[in-house]
Tab-separated table of C-alpha atoms in Angstrom:
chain	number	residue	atom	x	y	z
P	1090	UNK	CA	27.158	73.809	-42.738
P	1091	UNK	CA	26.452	74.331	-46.300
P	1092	UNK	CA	25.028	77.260	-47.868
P	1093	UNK	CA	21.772	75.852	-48.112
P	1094	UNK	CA	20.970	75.128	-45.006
P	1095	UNK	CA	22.786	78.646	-43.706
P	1096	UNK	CA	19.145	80.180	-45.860
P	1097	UNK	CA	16.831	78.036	-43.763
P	1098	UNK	CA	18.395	78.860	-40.392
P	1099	UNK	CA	18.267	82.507	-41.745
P	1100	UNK	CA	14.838	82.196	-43.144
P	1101	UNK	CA	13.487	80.497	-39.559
P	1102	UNK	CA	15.135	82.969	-37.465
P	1103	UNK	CA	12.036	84.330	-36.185
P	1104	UNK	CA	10.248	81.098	-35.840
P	1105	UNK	CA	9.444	80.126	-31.876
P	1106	UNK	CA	9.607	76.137	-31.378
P	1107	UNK	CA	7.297	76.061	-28.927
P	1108	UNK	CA	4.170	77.340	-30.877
P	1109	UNK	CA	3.060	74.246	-32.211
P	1110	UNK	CA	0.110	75.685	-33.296
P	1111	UNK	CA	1.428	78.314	-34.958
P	1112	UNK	CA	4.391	76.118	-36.306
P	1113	UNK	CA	3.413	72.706	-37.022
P	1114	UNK	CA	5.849	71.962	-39.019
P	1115	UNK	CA	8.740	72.585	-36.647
P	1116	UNK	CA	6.906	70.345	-34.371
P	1117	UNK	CA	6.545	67.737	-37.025
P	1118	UNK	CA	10.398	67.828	-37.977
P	1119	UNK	CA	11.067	67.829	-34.452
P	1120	UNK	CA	9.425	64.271	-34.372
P	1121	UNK	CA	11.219	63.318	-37.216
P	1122	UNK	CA	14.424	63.859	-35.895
P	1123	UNK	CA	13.299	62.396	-32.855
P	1124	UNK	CA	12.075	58.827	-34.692
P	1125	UNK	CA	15.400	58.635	-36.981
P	1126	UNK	CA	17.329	59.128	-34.149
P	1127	UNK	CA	15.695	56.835	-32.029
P	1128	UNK	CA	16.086	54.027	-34.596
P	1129	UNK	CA	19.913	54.614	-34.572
P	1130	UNK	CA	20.093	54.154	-31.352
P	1131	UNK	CA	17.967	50.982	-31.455
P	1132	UNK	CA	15.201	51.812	-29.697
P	1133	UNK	CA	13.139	48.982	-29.498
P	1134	UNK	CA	10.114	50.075	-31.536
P	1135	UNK	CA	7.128	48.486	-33.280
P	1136	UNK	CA	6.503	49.372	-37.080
P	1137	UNK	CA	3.701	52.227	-36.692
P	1138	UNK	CA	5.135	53.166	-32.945
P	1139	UNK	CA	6.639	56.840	-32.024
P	1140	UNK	CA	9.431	57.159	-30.195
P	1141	UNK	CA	10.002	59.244	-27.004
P	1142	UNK	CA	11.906	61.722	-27.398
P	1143	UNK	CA	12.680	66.112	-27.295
P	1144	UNK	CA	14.899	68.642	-28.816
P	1145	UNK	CA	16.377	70.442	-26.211
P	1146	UNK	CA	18.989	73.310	-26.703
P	1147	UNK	CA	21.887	71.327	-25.545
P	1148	UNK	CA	23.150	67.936	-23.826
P	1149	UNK	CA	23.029	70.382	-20.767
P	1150	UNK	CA	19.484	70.549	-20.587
P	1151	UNK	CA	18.532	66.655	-22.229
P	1152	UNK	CA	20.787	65.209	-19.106
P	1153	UNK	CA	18.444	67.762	-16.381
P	1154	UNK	CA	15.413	66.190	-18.257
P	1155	UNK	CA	16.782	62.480	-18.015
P	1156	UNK	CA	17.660	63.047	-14.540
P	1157	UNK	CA	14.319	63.961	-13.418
P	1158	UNK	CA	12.769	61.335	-15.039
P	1159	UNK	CA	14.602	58.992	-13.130
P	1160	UNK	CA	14.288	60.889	-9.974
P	1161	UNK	CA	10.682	60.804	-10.237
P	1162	UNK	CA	10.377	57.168	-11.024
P	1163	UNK	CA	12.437	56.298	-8.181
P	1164	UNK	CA	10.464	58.820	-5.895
P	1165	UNK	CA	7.000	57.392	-7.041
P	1166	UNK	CA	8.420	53.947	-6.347
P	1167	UNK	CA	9.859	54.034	-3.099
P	1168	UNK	CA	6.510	56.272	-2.177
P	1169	UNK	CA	4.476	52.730	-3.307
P	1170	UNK	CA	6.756	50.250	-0.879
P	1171	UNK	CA	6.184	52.900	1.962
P	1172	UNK	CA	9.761	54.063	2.086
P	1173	UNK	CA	11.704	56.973	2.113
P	1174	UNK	CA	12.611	59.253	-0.493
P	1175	UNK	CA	14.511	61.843	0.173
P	1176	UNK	CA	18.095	61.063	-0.274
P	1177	UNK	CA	18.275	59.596	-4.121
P	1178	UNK	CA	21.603	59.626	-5.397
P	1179	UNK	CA	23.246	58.908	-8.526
P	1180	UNK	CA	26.925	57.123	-9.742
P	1181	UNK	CA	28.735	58.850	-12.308
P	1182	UNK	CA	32.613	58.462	-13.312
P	1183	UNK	CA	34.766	61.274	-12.148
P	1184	UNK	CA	35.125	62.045	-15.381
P	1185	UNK	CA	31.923	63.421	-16.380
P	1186	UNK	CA	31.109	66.708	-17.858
P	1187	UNK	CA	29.863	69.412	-15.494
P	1188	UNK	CA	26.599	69.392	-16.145
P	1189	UNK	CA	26.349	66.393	-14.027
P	1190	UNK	CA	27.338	68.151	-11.151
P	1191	UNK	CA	24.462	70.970	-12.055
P	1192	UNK	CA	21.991	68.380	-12.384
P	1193	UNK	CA	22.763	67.113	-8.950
P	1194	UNK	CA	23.345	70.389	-7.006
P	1195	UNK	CA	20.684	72.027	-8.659
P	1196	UNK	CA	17.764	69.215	-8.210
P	1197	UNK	CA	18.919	67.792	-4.885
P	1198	UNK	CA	20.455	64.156	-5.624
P	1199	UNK	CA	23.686	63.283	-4.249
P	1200	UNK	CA	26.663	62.751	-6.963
P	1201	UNK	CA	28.575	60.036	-6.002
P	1202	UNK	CA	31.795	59.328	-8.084
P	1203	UNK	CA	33.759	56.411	-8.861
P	1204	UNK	CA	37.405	58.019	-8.863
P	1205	UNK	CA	39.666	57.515	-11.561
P	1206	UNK	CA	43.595	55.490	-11.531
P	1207	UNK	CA	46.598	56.151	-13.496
P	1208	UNK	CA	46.294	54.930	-16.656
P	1209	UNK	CA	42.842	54.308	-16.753
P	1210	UNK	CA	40.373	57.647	-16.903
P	1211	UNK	CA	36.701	56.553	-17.056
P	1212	UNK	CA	34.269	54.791	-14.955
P	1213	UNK	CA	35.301	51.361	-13.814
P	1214	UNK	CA	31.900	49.734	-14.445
P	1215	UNK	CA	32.593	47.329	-11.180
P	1216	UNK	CA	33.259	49.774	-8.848
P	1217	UNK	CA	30.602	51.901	-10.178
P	1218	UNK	CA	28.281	48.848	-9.266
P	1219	UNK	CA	29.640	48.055	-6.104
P	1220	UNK	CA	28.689	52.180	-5.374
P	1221	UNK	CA	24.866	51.711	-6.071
P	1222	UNK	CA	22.057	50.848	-2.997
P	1223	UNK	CA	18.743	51.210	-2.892
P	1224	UNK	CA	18.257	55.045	-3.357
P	1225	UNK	CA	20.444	55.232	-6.735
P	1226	UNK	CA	18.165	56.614	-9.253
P	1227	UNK	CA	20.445	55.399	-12.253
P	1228	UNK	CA	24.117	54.753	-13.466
P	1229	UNK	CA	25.294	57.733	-15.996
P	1230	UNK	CA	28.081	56.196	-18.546
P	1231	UNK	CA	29.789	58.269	-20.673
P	1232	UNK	CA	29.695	57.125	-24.632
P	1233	UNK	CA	33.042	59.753	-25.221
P	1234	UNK	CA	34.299	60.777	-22.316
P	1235	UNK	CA	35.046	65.011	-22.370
P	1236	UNK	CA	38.768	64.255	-20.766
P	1237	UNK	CA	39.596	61.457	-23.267
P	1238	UNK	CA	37.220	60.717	-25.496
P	1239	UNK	CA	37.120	56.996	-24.604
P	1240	UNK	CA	33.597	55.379	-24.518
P	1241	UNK	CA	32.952	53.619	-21.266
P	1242	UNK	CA	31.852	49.933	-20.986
P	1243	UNK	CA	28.555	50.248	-21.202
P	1244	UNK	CA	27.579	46.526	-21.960
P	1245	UNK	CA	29.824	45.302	-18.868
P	1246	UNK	CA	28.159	47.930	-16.944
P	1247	UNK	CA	25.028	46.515	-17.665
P	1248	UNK	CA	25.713	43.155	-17.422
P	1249	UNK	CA	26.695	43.570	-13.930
P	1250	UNK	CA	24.355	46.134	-12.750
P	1251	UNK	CA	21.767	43.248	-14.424
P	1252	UNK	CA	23.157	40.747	-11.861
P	1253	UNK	CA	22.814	42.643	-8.819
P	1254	UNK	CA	19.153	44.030	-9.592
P	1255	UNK	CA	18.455	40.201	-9.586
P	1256	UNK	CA	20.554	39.701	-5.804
P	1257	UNK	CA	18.757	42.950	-4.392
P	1258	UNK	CA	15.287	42.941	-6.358
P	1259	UNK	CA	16.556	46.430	-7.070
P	1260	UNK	CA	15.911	47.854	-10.859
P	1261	UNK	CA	18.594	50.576	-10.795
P	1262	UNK	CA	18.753	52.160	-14.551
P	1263	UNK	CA	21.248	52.975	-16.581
P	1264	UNK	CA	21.185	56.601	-18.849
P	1265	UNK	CA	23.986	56.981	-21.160
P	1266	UNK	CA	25.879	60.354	-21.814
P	1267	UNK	CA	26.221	60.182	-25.498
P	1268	UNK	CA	26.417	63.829	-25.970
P	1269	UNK	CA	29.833	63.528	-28.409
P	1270	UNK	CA	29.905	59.721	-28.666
P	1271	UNK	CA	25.941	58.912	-30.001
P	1272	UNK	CA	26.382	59.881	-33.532
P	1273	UNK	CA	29.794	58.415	-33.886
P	1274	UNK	CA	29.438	54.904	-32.734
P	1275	UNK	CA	26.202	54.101	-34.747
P	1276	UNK	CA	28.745	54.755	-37.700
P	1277	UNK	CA	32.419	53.669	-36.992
P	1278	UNK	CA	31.123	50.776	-34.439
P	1279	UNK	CA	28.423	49.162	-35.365
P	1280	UNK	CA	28.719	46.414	-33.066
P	1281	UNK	CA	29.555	48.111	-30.276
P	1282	UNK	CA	26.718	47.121	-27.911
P	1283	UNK	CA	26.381	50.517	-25.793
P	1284	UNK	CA	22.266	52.032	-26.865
P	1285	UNK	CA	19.214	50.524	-26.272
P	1286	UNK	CA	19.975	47.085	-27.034
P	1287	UNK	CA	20.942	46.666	-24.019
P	1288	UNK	CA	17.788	45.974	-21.533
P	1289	UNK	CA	18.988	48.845	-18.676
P	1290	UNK	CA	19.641	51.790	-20.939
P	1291	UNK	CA	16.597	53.538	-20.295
P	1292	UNK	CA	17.255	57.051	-21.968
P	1293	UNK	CA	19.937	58.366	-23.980
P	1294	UNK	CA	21.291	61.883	-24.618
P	1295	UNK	CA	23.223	63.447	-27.519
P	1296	UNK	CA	24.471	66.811	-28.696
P	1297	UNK	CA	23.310	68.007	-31.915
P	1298	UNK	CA	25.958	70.313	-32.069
P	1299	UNK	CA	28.774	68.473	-31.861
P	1300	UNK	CA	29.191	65.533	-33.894
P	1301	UNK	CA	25.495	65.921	-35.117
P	1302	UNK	CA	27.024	68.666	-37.717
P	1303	UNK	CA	25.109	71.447	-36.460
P	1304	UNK	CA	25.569	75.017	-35.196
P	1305	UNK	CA	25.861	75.541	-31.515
P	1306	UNK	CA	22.555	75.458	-29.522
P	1307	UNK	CA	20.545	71.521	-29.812
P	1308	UNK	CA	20.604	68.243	-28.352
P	1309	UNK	CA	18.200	65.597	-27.944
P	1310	UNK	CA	17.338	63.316	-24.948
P	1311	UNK	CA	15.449	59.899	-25.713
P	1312	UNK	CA	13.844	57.546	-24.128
P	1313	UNK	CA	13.466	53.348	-24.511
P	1314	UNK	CA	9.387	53.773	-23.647
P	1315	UNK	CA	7.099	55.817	-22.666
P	1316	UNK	CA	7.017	53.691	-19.105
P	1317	UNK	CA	10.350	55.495	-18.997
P	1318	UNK	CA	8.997	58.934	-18.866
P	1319	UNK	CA	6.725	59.634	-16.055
P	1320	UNK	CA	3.720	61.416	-17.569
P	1321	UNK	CA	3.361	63.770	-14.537
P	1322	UNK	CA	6.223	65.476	-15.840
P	1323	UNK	CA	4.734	66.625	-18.973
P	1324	UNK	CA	2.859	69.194	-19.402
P	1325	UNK	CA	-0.420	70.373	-21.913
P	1326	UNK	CA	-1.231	73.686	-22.202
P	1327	UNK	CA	-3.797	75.372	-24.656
P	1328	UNK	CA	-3.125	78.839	-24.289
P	1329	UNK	CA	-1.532	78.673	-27.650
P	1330	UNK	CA	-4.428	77.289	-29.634
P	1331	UNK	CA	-4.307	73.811	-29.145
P	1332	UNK	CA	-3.284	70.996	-26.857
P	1333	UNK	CA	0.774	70.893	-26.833
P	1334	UNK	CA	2.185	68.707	-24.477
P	1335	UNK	CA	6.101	70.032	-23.195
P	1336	UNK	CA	8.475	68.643	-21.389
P	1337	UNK	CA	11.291	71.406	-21.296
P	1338	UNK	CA	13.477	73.387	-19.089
P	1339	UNK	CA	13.253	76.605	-21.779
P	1340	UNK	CA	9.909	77.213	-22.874
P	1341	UNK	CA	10.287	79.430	-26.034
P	1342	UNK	CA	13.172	79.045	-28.253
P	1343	UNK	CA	14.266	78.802	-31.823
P	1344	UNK	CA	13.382	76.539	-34.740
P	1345	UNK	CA	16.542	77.116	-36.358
P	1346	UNK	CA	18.440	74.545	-35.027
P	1347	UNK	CA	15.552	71.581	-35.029
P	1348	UNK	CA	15.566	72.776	-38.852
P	1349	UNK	CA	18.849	72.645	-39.147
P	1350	UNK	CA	19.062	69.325	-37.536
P	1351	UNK	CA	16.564	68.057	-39.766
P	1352	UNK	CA	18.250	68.806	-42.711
P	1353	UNK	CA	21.430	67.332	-42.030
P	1354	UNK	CA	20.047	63.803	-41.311
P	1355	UNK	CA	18.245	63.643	-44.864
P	1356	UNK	CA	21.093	65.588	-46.510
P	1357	UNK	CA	23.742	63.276	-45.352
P	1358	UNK	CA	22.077	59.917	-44.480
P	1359	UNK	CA	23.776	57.164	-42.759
P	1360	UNK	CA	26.316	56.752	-45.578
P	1361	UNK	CA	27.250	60.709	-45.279
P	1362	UNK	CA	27.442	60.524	-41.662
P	1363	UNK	CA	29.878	57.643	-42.147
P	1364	UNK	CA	32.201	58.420	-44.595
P	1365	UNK	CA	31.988	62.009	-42.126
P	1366	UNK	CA	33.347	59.971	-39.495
P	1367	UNK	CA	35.631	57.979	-40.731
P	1368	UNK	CA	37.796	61.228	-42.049
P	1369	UNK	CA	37.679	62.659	-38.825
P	1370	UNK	CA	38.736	59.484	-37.587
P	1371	UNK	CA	41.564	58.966	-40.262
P	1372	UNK	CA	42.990	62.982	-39.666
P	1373	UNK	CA	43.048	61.550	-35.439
P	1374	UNK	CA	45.314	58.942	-36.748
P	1375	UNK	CA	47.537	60.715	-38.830
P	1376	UNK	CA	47.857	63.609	-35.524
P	1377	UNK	CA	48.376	61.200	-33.570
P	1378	UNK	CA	51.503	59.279	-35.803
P	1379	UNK	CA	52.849	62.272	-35.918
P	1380	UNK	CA	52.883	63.143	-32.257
P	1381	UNK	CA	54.335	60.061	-31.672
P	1382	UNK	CA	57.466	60.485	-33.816
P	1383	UNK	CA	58.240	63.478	-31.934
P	1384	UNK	CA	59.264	60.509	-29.167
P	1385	UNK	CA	57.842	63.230	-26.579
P	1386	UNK	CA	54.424	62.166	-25.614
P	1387	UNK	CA	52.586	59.684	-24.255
P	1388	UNK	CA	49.276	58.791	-26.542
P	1389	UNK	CA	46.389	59.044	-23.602
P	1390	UNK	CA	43.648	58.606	-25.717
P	1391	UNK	CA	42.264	55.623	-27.420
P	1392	UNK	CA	42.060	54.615	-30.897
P	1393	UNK	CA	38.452	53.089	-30.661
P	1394	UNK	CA	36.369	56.419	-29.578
P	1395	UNK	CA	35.911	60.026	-30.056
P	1396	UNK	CA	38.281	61.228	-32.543
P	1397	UNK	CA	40.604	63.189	-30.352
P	1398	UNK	CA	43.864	63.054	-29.591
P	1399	UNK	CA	44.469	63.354	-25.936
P	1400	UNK	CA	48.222	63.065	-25.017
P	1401	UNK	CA	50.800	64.059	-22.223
P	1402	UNK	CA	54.588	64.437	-22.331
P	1403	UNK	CA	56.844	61.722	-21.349
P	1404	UNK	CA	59.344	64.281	-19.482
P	1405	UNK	CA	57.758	67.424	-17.786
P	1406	UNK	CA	61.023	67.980	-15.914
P	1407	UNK	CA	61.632	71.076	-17.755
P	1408	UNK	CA	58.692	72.269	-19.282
P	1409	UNK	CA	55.230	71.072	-18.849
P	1410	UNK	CA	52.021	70.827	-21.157
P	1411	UNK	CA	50.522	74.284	-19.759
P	1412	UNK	CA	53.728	75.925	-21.002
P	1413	UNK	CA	53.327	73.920	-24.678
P	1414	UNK	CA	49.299	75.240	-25.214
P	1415	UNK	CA	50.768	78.795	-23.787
P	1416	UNK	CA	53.702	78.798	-26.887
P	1417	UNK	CA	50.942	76.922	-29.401
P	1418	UNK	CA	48.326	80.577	-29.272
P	1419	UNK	CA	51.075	82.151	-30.792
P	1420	UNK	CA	50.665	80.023	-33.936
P	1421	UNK	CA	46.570	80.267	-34.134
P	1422	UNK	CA	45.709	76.692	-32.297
P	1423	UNK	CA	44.169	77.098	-29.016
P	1424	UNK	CA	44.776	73.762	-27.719
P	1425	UNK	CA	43.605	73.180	-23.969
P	1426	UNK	CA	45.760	71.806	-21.087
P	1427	UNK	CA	44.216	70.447	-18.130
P	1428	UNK	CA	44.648	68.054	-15.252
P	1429	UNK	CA	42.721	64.841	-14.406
P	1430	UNK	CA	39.978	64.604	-12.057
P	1431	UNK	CA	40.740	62.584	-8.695
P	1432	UNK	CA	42.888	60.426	-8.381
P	1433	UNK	CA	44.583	61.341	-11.042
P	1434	UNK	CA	45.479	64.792	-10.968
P	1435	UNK	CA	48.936	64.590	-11.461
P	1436	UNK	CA	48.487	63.777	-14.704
P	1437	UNK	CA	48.213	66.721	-16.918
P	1438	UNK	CA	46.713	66.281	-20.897
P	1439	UNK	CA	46.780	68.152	-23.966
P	1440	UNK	CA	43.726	67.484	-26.099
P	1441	UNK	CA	42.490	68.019	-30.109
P	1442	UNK	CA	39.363	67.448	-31.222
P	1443	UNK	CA	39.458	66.244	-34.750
P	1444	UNK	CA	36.095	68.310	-35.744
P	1445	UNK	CA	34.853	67.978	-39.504
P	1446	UNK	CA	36.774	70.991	-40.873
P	1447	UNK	CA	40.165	69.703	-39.741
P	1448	UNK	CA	41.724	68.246	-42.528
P	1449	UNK	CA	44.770	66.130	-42.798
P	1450	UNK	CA	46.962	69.612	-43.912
P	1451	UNK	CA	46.218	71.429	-40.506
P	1452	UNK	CA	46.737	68.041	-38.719
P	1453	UNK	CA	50.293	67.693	-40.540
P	1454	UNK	CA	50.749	71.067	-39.559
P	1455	UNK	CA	49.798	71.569	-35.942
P	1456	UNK	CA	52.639	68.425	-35.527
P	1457	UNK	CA	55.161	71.143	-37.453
P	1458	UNK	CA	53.626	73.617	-34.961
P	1459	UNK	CA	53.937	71.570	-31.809
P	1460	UNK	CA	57.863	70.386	-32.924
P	1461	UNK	CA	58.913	74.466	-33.381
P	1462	UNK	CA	57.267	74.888	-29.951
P	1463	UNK	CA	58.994	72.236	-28.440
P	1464	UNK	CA	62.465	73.548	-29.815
P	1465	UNK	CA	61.936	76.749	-28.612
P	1466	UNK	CA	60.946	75.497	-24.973
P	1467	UNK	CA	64.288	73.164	-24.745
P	1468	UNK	CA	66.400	76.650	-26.039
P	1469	UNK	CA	64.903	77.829	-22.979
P	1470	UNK	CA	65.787	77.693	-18.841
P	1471	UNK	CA	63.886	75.279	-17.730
P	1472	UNK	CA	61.080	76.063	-15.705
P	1473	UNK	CA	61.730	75.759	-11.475
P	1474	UNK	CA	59.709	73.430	-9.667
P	1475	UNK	CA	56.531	74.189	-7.672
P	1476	UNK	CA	57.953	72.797	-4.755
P	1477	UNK	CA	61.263	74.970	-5.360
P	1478	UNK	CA	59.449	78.110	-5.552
P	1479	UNK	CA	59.887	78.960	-1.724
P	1480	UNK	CA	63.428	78.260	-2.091
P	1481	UNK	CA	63.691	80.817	-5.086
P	1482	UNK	CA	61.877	83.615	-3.430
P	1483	UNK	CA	63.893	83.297	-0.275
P	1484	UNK	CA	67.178	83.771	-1.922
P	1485	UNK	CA	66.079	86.563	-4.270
P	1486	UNK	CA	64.411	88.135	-0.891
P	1487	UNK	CA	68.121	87.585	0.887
P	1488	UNK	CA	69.889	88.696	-2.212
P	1489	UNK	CA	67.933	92.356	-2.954
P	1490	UNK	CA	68.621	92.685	1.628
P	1491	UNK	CA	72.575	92.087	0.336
P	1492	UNK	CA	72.312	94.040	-2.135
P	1493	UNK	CA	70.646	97.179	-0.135
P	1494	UNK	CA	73.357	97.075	2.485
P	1495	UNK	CA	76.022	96.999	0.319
P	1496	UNK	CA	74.724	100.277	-1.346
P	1497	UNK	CA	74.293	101.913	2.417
P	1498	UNK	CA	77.900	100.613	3.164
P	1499	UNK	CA	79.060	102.795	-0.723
P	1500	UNK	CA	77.123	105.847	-0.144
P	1501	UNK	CA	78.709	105.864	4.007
P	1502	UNK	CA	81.848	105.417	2.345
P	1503	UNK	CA	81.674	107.814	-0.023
P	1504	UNK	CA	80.654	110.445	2.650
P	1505	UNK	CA	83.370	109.655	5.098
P	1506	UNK	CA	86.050	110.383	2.195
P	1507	UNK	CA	84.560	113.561	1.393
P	1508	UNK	CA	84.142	114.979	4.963
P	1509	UNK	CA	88.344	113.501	4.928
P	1510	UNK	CA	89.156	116.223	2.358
P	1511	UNK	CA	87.592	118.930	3.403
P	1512	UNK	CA	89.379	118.992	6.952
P	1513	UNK	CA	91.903	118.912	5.203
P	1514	UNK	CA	92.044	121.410	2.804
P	1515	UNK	CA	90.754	123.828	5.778
């Protein structure tokens, strides 16, 4: 961040959000931040209305606080048509970020995920409707998926989810995971009908820290109304000099960050944030030529999405992509290797995240970088198969048992001959 803002994080250090008393101001830019980013989202609000809306200090925690709002409106409904609530589940992708799986171990709501297929690694929208009945609290989509960074279909999703609410009399929700995708597709896609246009979205999260320019430790969680947030999970205490309604996981924490936030929306605008974007997106596409010249991977990611550039390698005969991020840390790039969630796991992905400090020199040279690791891997043996492995170890284990007798049969030898000479010298 620039050196201006670097003073007011320094200068709020000791500033506690949550004293609103104390702090009104923090509370006030908190608002802010919460109103602009509302309105890029497209939240459908009246001239003089507030949006709904909290800071929180990551996606993390905005995706517990959406997820209990939903429990709790399907809990208070099913209480009011006399009907059971204690199983509420919710459909996800099975490629979602872990936090997901926090949310639903940690508060009690089944996670049920629609599995992924070769060549295709987010949610498939229809099979993720097909999943919901009458206890799903709400659909999570993913606006930049973590594995990827491909943005789901989040307008088909809705469109069909819209259809079967009117078949079942359901009204099963949608929340959208935008923690890296929500402050890149208000800029590079426009069009792209994903936010609160669409009538289902009912709350949206986003990470602060990530493509929101600032340092590690905010996010923000909003909602379409206020309908959408159950009031009985917010809380007003006093103890602090005046009424504060909360509706947090952490009570006390920094202003830094909401500062810091703050500043970067009026520093940059929506023209800042743009042109931002579209260099990021620019430096993807020249990584992403250049991998491909190589003629050695396969381009997994997509060109409309996070820029990232998610790719595999078209032979992994001889050397695979865990061996390629292994040789890469000796040339300063730590770039991580992983395997896809079911059922795709045998594919295994490289991944670079185009962040605003990589510029088109370190994306030209991590391709140098990744062609002088992949000479050195082919002047290499290549790597055994897993399902060789028990092969390998039983001849080495037969070979050193060879090799130990043969040294018993020498040494026997050896003291047969001597014993030889000395009868007969005597």
């Amino acid at each position: 961040m620039e050196p201006e803002c670097d003073k007011l994080i320094q200068a709020s250090v000791n500033k506690n959000y949550v004293d609103m008393d104390e702090y009104p101001v923090t509370t006030e830019l908190q608002n802010r931040c919460v109103n602009m980013i509302a309105h890029l989202f497209n939240a459908p609000l009246g001239d003089a209305e507030t949006a709904v809306g909290v800071g929180t200090v990551g996606s993390s925690e905005a995706i517990m606080l959406a997820g209990l709002a939903f429990k709790r409106r399907w809990q208070n409904k099913m209480k009011a048509a006399g009907k059971p609530c204690d199983k509420p589940n919710i459909v996800t992708g099975a490629n979602v970020q872990v936090c997901w799986e926090k949310f639903a171990r940690y508060f009690e709501v089944e996670l049920k995920e629609v599995k992924l297929s070769d060549g295709y690694y987010v949610m498939d929208p229809q099979k993720a409707v097909d999943m919901v009945d009458e206890n799903t609290i709400c659909v999570a989509a993913i606006l930049g998926s973590t594995l990827n960074g491909e943005f789901e279909d989040v307008k088909l999703l809705n469109d069909l989810l819209t259809k079967k609410n009117a078949e079942t009399g359901w009204d099963t929700p949608i929340h959208v995971d935008a923690a890296s995708g929500g402050f890149i597709a208000p800029f590079l896609y426009p069009e792209l009908e994903w936010d609160f246009r669409l009538p289902l979205v009912k709350s949206i999260n986003v990470s602060g820290h990530k493509y929101g320019l600032v340092y590690a430790g905010i996010g923000w969680c909003i909602w379409r109304t206020k309908v959408d947030l159950p009031e009985e999970l917010i809380f007003h205490i006093n103890y602090l000099g005046a009424d504060q309604p909360t509706f947090t996981l952490n009570f006390s924490k920094g202003s830094s960050q909401v500062i810091a936030q703050y500043y970067q929306l009026i520093r940059l605008g929506f023209e800042g944030y743009k042109n931002i974007m579209e260099n990021c997106q620019e430096n993807a596409t020249v990584l992403k030529q250049g991998l491909e010249k190589t003629g050695k991977f396969n381009i997994v990611s997509k060109d409309n999405g996070v820029p990232l550039v998610a790719f595999s390698l078209k032979d992994s005969s001889r050397h695979s992509e865990f061996e390629i991020s292994d040789f890469l840390r000796r040339f300063g790039w730590i770039v991580p290797a992983y395997t896809m969630p079911p059922d795709a796991q045998h594919v295994t992905v490289l991944r670079v995240v185009i962040r605003e400090d990589f510029s088109r020199t370190l994306a030209e040279r991590l391709v140098l970088d990744i062609e002088k690791v992949l000479h050195e891997l082919d002047a290499l043996p290549a790597r055994v198969p897993s399902g060789d492995l028990a092969a390998l170890a039983a001849a080495e284990s037969s070979e050193r048992e060879m090799e130990k007798q043969r040294q018993v049969i020498s040494l026997w030898k050896r003291a047969v001959l001597a014993k030889k000479k000395t009868n007969g010298v005597c």
